[in-house]
Tab-separated table of C-alpha atoms and ligand atoms in Angstrom:
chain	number	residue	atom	x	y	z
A	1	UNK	CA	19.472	-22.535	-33.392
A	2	UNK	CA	16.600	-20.021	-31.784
A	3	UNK	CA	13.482	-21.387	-30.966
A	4	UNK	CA	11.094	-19.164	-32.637
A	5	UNK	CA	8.682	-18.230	-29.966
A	6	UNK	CA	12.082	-18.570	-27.098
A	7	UNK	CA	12.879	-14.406	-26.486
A	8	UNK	CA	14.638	-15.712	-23.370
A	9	UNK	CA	18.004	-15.235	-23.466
A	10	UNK	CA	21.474	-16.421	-20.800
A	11	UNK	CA	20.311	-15.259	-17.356
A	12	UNK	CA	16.938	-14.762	-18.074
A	13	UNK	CA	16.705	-11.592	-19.586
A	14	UNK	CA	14.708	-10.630	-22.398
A	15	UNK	CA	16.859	-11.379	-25.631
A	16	UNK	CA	16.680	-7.616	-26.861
A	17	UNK	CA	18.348	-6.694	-23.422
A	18	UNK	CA	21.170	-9.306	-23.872
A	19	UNK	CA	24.818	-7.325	-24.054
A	20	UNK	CA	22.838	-3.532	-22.189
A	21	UNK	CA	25.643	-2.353	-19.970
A	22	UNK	CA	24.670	-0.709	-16.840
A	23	UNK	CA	24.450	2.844	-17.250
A	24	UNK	CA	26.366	3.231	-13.830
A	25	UNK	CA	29.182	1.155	-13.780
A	26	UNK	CA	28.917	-0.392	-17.594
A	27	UNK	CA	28.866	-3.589	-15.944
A	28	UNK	CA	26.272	-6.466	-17.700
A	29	UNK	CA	22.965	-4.886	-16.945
A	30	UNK	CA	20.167	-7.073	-15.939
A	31	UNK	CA	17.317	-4.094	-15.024
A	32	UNK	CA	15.830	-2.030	-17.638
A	33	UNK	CA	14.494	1.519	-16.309
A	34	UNK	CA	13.234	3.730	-18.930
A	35	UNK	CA	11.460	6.209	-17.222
A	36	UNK	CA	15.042	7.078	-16.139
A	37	UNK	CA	16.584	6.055	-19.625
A	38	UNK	CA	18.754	4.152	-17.726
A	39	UNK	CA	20.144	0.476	-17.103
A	40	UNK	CA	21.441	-1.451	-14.081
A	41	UNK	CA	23.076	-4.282	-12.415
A	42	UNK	CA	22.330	-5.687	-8.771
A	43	UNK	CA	25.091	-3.098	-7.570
A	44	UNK	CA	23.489	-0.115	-9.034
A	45	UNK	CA	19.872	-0.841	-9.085
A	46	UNK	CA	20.196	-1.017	-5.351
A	47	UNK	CA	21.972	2.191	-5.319
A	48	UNK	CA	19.107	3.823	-7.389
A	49	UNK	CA	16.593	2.443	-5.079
A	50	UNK	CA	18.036	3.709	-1.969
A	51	UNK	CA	18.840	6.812	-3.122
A	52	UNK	CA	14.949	7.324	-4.318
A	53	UNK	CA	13.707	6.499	-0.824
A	54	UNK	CA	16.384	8.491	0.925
A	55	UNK	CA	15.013	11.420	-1.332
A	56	UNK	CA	11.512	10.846	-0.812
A	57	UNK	CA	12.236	10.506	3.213
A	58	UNK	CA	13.694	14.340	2.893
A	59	UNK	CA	11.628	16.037	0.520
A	60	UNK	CA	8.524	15.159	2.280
A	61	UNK	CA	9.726	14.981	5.898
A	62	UNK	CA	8.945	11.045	6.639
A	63	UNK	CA	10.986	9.908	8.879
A	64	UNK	CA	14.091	10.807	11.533
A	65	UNK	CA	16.869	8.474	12.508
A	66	UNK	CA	16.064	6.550	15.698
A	67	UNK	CA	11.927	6.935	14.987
A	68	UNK	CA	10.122	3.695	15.370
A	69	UNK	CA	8.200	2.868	12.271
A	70	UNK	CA	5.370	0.138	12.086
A	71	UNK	CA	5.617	-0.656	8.244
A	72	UNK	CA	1.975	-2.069	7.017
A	73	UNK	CA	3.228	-5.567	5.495
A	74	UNK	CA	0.486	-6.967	2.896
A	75	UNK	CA	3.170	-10.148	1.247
A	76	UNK	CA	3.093	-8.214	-1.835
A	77	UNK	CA	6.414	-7.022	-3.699
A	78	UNK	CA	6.007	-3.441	-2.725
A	79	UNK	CA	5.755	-3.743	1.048
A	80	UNK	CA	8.435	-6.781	1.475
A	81	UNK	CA	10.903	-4.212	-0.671
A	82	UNK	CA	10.062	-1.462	1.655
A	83	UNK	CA	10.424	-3.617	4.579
A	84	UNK	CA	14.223	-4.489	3.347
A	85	UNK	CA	15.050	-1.203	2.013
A	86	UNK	CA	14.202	1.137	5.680
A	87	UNK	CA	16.147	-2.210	7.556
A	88	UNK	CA	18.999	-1.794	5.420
A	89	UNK	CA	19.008	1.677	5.502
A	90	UNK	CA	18.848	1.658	9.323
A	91	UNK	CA	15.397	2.591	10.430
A	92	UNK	CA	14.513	-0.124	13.243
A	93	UNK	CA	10.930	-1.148	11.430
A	94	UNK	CA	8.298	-3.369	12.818
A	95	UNK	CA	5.791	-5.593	10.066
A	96	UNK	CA	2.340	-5.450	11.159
A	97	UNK	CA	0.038	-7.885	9.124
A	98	UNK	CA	-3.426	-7.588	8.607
A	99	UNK	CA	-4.898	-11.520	8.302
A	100	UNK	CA	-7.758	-11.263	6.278
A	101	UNK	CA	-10.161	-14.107	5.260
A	102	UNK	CA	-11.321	-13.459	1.291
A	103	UNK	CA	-13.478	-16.322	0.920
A	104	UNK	CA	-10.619	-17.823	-1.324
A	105	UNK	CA	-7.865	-19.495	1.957
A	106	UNK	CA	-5.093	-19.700	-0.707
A	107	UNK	CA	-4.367	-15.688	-1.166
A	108	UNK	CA	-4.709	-14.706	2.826
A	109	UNK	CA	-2.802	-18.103	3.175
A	110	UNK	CA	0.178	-16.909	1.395
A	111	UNK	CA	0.042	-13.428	1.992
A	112	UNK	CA	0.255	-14.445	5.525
A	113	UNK	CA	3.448	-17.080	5.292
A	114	UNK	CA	5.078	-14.407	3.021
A	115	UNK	CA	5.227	-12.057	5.807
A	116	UNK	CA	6.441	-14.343	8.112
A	117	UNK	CA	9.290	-15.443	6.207
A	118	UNK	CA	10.393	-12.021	5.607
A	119	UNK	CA	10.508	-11.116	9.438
A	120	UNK	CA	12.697	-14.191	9.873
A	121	UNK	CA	14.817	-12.866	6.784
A	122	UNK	CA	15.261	-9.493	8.414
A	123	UNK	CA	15.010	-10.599	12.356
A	124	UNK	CA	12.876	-8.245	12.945
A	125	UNK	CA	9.046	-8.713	14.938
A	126	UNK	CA	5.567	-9.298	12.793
A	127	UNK	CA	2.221	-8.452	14.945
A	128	UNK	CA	0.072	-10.318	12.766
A	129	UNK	CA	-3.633	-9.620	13.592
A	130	UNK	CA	-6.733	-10.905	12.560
A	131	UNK	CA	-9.559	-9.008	10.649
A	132	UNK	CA	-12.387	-11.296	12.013
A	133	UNK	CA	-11.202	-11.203	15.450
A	134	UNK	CA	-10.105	-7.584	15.851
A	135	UNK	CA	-13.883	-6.763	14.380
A	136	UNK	CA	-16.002	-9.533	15.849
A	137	UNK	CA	-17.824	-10.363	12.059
A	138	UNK	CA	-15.963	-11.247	9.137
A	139	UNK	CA	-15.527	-8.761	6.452
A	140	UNK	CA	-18.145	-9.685	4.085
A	141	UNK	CA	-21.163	-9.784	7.004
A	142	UNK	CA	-20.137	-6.413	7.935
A	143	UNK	CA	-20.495	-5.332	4.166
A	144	UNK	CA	-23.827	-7.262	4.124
A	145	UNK	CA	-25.248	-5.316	6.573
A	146	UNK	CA	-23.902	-2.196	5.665
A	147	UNK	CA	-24.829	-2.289	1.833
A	148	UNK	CA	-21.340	-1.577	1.142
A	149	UNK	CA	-18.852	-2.909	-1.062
A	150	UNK	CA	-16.104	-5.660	0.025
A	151	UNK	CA	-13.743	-3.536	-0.814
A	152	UNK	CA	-14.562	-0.509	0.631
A	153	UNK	CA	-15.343	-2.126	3.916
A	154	UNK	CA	-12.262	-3.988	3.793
A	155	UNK	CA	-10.320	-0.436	2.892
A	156	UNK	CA	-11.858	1.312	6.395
A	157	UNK	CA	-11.449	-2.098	8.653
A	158	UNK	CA	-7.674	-2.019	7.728
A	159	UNK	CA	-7.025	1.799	7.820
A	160	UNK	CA	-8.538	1.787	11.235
A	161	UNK	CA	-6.904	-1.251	12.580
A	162	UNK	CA	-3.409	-0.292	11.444
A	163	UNK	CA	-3.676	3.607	13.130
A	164	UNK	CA	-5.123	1.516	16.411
A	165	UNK	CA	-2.307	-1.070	17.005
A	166	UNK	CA	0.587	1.691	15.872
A	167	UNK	CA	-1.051	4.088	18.824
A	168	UNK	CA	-1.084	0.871	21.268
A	169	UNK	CA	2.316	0.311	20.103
A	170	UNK	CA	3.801	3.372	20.448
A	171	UNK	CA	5.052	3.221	17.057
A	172	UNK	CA	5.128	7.102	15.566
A	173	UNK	CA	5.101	6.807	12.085
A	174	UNK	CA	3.426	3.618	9.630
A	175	UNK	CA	4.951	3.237	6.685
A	176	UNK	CA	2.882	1.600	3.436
A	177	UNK	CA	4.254	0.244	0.453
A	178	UNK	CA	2.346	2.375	-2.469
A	179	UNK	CA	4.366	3.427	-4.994
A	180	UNK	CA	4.705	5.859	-7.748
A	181	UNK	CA	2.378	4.229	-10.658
A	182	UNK	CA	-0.154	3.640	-7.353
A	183	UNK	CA	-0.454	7.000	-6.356
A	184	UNK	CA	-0.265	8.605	-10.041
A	185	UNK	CA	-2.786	6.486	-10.362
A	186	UNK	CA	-5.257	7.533	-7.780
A	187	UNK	CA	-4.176	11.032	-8.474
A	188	UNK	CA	-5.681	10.660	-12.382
A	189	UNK	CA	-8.886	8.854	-10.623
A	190	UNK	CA	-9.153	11.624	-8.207
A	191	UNK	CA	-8.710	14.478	-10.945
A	192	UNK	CA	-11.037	13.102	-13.634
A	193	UNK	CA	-13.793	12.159	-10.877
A	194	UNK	CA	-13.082	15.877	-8.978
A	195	UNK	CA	-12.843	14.222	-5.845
A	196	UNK	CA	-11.392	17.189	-4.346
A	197	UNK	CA	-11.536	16.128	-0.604
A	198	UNK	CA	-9.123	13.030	-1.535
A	199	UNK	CA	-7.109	15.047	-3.571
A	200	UNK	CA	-6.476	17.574	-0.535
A	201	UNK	CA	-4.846	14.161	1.663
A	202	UNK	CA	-2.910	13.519	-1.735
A	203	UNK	CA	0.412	14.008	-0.506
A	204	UNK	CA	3.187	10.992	0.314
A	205	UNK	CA	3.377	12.019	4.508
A	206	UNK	CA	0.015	12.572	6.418
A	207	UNK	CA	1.011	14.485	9.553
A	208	UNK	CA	-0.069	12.575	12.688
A	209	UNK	CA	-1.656	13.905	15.843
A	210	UNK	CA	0.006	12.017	19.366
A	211	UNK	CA	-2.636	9.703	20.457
A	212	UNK	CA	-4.786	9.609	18.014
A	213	UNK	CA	-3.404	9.177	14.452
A	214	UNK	CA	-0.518	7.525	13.329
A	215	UNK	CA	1.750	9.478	11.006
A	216	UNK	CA	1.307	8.013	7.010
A	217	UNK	CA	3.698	8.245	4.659
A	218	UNK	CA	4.809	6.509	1.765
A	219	UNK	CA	8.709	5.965	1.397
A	220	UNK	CA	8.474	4.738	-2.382
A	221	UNK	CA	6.312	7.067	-3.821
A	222	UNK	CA	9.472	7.734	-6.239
A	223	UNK	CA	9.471	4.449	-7.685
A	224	UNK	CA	7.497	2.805	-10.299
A	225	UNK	CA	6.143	-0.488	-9.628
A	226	UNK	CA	8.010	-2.024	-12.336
A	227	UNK	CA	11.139	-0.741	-10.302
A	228	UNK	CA	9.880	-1.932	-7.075
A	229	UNK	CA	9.189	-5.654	-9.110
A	230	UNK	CA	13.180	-5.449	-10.024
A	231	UNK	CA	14.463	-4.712	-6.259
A	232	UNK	CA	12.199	-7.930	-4.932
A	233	UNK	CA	14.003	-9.683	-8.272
A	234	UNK	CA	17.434	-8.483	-7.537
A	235	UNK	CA	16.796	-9.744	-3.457
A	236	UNK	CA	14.881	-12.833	-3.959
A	237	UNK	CA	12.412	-11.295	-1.899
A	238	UNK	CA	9.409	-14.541	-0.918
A	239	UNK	CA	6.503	-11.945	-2.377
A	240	UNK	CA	2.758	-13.636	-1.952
A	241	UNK	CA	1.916	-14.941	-5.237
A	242	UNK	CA	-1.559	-13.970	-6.744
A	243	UNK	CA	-3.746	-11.264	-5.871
A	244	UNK	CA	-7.009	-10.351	-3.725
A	245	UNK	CA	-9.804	-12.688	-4.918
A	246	UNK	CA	-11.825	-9.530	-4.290
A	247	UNK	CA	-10.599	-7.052	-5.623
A	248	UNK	CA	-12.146	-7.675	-9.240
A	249	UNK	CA	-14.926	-4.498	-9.942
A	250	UNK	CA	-12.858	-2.219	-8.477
A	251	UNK	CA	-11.953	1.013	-10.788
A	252	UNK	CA	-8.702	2.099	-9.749
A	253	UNK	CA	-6.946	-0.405	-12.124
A	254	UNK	CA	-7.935	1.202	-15.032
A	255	UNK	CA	-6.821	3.955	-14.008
A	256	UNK	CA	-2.979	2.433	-13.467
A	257	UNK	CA	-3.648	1.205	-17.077
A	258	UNK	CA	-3.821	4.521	-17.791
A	259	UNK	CA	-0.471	5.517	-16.723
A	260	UNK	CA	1.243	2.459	-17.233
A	261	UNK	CA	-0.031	2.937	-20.866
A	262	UNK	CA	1.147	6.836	-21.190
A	263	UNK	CA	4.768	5.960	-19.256
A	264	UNK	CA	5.502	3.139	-21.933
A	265	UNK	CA	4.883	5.827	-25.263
A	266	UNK	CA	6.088	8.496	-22.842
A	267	UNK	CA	8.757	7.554	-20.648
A	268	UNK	CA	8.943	9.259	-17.161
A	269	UNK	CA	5.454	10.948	-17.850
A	270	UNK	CA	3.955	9.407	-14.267
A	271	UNK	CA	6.991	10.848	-12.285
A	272	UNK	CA	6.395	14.249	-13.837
A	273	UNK	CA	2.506	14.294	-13.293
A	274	UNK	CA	2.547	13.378	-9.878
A	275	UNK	CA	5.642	15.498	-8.671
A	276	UNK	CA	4.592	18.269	-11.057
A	277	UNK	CA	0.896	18.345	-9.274
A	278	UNK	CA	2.789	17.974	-5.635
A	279	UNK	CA	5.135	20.745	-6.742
A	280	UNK	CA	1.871	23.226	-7.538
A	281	UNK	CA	0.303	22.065	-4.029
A	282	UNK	CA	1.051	24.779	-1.039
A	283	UNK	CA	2.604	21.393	1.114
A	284	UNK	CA	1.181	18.577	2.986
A	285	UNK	CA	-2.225	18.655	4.828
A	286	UNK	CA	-2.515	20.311	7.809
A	287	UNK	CA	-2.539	17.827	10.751
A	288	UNK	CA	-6.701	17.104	11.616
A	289	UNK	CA	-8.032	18.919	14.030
A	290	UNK	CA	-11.541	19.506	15.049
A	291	UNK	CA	-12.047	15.989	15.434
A	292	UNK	CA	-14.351	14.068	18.416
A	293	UNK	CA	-13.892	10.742	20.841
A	294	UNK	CA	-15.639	7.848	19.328
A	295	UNK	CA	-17.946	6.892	22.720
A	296	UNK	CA	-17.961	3.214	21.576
A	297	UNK	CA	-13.838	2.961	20.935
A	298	UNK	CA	-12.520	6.112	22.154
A	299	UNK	CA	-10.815	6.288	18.839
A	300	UNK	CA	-11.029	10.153	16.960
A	301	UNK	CA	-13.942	10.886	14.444
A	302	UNK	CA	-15.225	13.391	12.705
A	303	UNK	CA	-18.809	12.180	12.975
A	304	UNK	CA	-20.180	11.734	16.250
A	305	UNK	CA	-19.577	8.208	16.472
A	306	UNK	CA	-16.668	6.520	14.449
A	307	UNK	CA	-17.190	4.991	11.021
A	308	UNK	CA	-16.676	1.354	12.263
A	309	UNK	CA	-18.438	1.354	15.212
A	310	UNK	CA	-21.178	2.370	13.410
A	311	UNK	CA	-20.482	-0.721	10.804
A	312	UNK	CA	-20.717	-2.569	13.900
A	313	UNK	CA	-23.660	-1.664	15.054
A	314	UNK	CA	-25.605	-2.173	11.950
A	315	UNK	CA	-23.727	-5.667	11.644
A	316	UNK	CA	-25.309	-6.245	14.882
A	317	UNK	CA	-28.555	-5.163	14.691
A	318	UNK	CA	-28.898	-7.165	11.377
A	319	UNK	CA	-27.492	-10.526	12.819
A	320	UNK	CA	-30.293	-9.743	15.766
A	321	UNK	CA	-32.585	-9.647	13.143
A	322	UNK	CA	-31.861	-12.651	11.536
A	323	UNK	CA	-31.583	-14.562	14.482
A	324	UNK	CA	-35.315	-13.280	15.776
A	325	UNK	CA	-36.316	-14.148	12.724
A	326	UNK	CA	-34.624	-18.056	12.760
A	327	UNK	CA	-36.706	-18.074	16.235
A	328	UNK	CA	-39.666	-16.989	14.815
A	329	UNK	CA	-40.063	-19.505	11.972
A	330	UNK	CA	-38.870	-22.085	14.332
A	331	UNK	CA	-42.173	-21.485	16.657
A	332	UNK	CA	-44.391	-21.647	13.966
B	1	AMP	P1	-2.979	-2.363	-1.694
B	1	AMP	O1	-4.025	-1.323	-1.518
B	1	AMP	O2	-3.458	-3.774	-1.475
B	1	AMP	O3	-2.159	-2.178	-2.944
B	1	AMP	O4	-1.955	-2.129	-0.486
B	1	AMP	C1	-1.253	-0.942	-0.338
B	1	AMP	C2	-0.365	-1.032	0.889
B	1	AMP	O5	-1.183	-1.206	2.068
B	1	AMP	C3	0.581	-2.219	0.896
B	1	AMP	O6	1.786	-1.931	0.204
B	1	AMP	C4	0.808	-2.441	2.375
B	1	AMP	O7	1.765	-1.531	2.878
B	1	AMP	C5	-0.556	-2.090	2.991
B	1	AMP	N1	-1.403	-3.299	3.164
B	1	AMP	C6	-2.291	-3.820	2.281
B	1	AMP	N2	-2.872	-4.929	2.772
B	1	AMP	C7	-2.355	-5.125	4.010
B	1	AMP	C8	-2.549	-6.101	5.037
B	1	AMP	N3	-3.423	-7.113	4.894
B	1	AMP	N4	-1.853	-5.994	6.185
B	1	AMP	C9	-0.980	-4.975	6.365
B	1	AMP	N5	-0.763	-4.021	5.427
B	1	AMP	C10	-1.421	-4.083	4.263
B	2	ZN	ZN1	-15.500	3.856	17.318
């Protein structure tokens, strides 16, 4: 007899989707992709998968055969899938993982072990560096002293970082795991806020410049996340569990609400937006030019000295403060 509130049915799938034959191979079908009005097995879904990245790597120019990529490995579903997917499809990638301490051990903790056990899955080399270390003050006394948000701090620590160790490493190209619904998502943000200096850098590849930025791009901009959620499924991938104890106030995730809620009445709407709005671009960025030496890190800027240095030095002076001020009350 069914259980009333059981929709599980054999194999875990939802009972509606019990009996769907893959649309490939009519095969059972255990993934459901309607913005592609399709269905898969294993077999097929992988085949989808590989065949959106291979796409994305050619329409927007990411990547040559034989390149060294440094793939930006957070523990979360999205990067671990694009870790396995450029390893299977022969691109010798790196992990590099950014160890970050969020007041909360258990999320850093697991984000951390996660990418470990993937680089032992694949045999391939993690750099794992830590936030603190590389910066000299933890994340949330340099947003202290800088009146900024956790977030935002956190953001410009890790952006910088990552370009730094792929120039020390001689890595050409870094390679993060956003996705489709991320980056229609930021597009919608970027559009109804007219932040039209983000929305020039919207495009999946950011052209590098030797020695002083790392070339971005973004293999599964393609894919929705939901897609990306099915591949980990499908390869048992050891994703992080949770998410960023910080990230709560943060407005970007109502903006993926957004989509996620027009792609489920509409299906295949966040594909067309975001391609459609590429498509009317006239191509990537240019590469940056113009730009100075920081004098403090000798990495480039566009101010005079570079963003974090100048977080730095404000972290400093601050903690100089406090501590004259410790001495002071102590004398009196
Ligand atoms: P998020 O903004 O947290 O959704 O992350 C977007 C992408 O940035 C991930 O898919 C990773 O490729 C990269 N990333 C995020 N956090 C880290 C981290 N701590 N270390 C290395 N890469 C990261
Ligand atoms: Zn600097």
């Amino acid at each position: 007899m069914d259980h009333p509130t059981d929709h599980t049915g054999p194999g875990g799938l939802p009972r509606s989707d019990v009996g769907m034959k893959c649309s490939r191979c009519r095969g059972p079908a255990r993934h459901r992709l309607p913005s592609h009005n399709a269905r898969f097995c294993d077999h097929c879904l992988e085949v989808f998968f590989k065949r959106q990245v291979e796409k994305a790597i050619k329409q927007f120019d990411m990547l040559q055969f034989g390149q060294r990529v440094l793939v930006a490995v957070s523990g979360g579903k999205d990067s671990l899938a694009l870790w396995q997917v450029l390893t299977e499809m022969g691109y010798p990638a790196e992990g590099v993982h950014v160890a970050l301490e969020l007041g909360d051990g258990k999320f850093g903790e697991a984000s951390l072990a996660s990418s470990q056990e993937m680089a032992q899955r694949l045999g391939a080399p993690l750099h794992v560096f830590n936030m603190a270390k590389l910066a000299g003050f933890s994340v949330q006394e340099i947003a202290w002293a800088n009146k900024r948000s956790f977030c935002s701090v956190c953001g410009t620590l890790k952006r910088y970082h990552l370009n730094k160790l792929a120039l020390d490493l001689d890595c050409d190209v870094i390679a993060t795991g956003h996705h489709l619904d991320d980056e229609a998502a930021r597009l919608l943000g970027n559009l109804v806020r007219r932040h039209t200096q983000y929305l020039e850098s919207q495009w999946p590849t950011l052209p590098g410049v030797p020695g002083a930025f790392a070339k971005k791009i973004k293999p599964l901009c393609r894919l929705r996340g939901a897609e990306v959620k099915s591949y980990a499924k499908a390869h048992g991938l050891p994703v992080a569990r949770g998410e960023c104890p910080r990230s709560k106030g943060a407005t970007l995730p109502y903006y993926t609400e957004a989509v996620r809620m027009l792609e489920e009445r509409m299906p295949g709407t966040g594909l067309n937006f975001y391609m459609g709005y590429l498509e009317q671009k006239d191509g990537p960025p240019a590469a940056p030019k113009d730009f100075n030496q920081c004098p403090s890190c000798g990495m480039p800027t566009f101010a005079e000295t570079c963003t974090v240095c100048r977080f730095l030095e404000r972290t400093k002076e601050r903690e100089e403060r406090k501590a004259r001020a410790a001495e002071t009350s102590g004398q009196l």
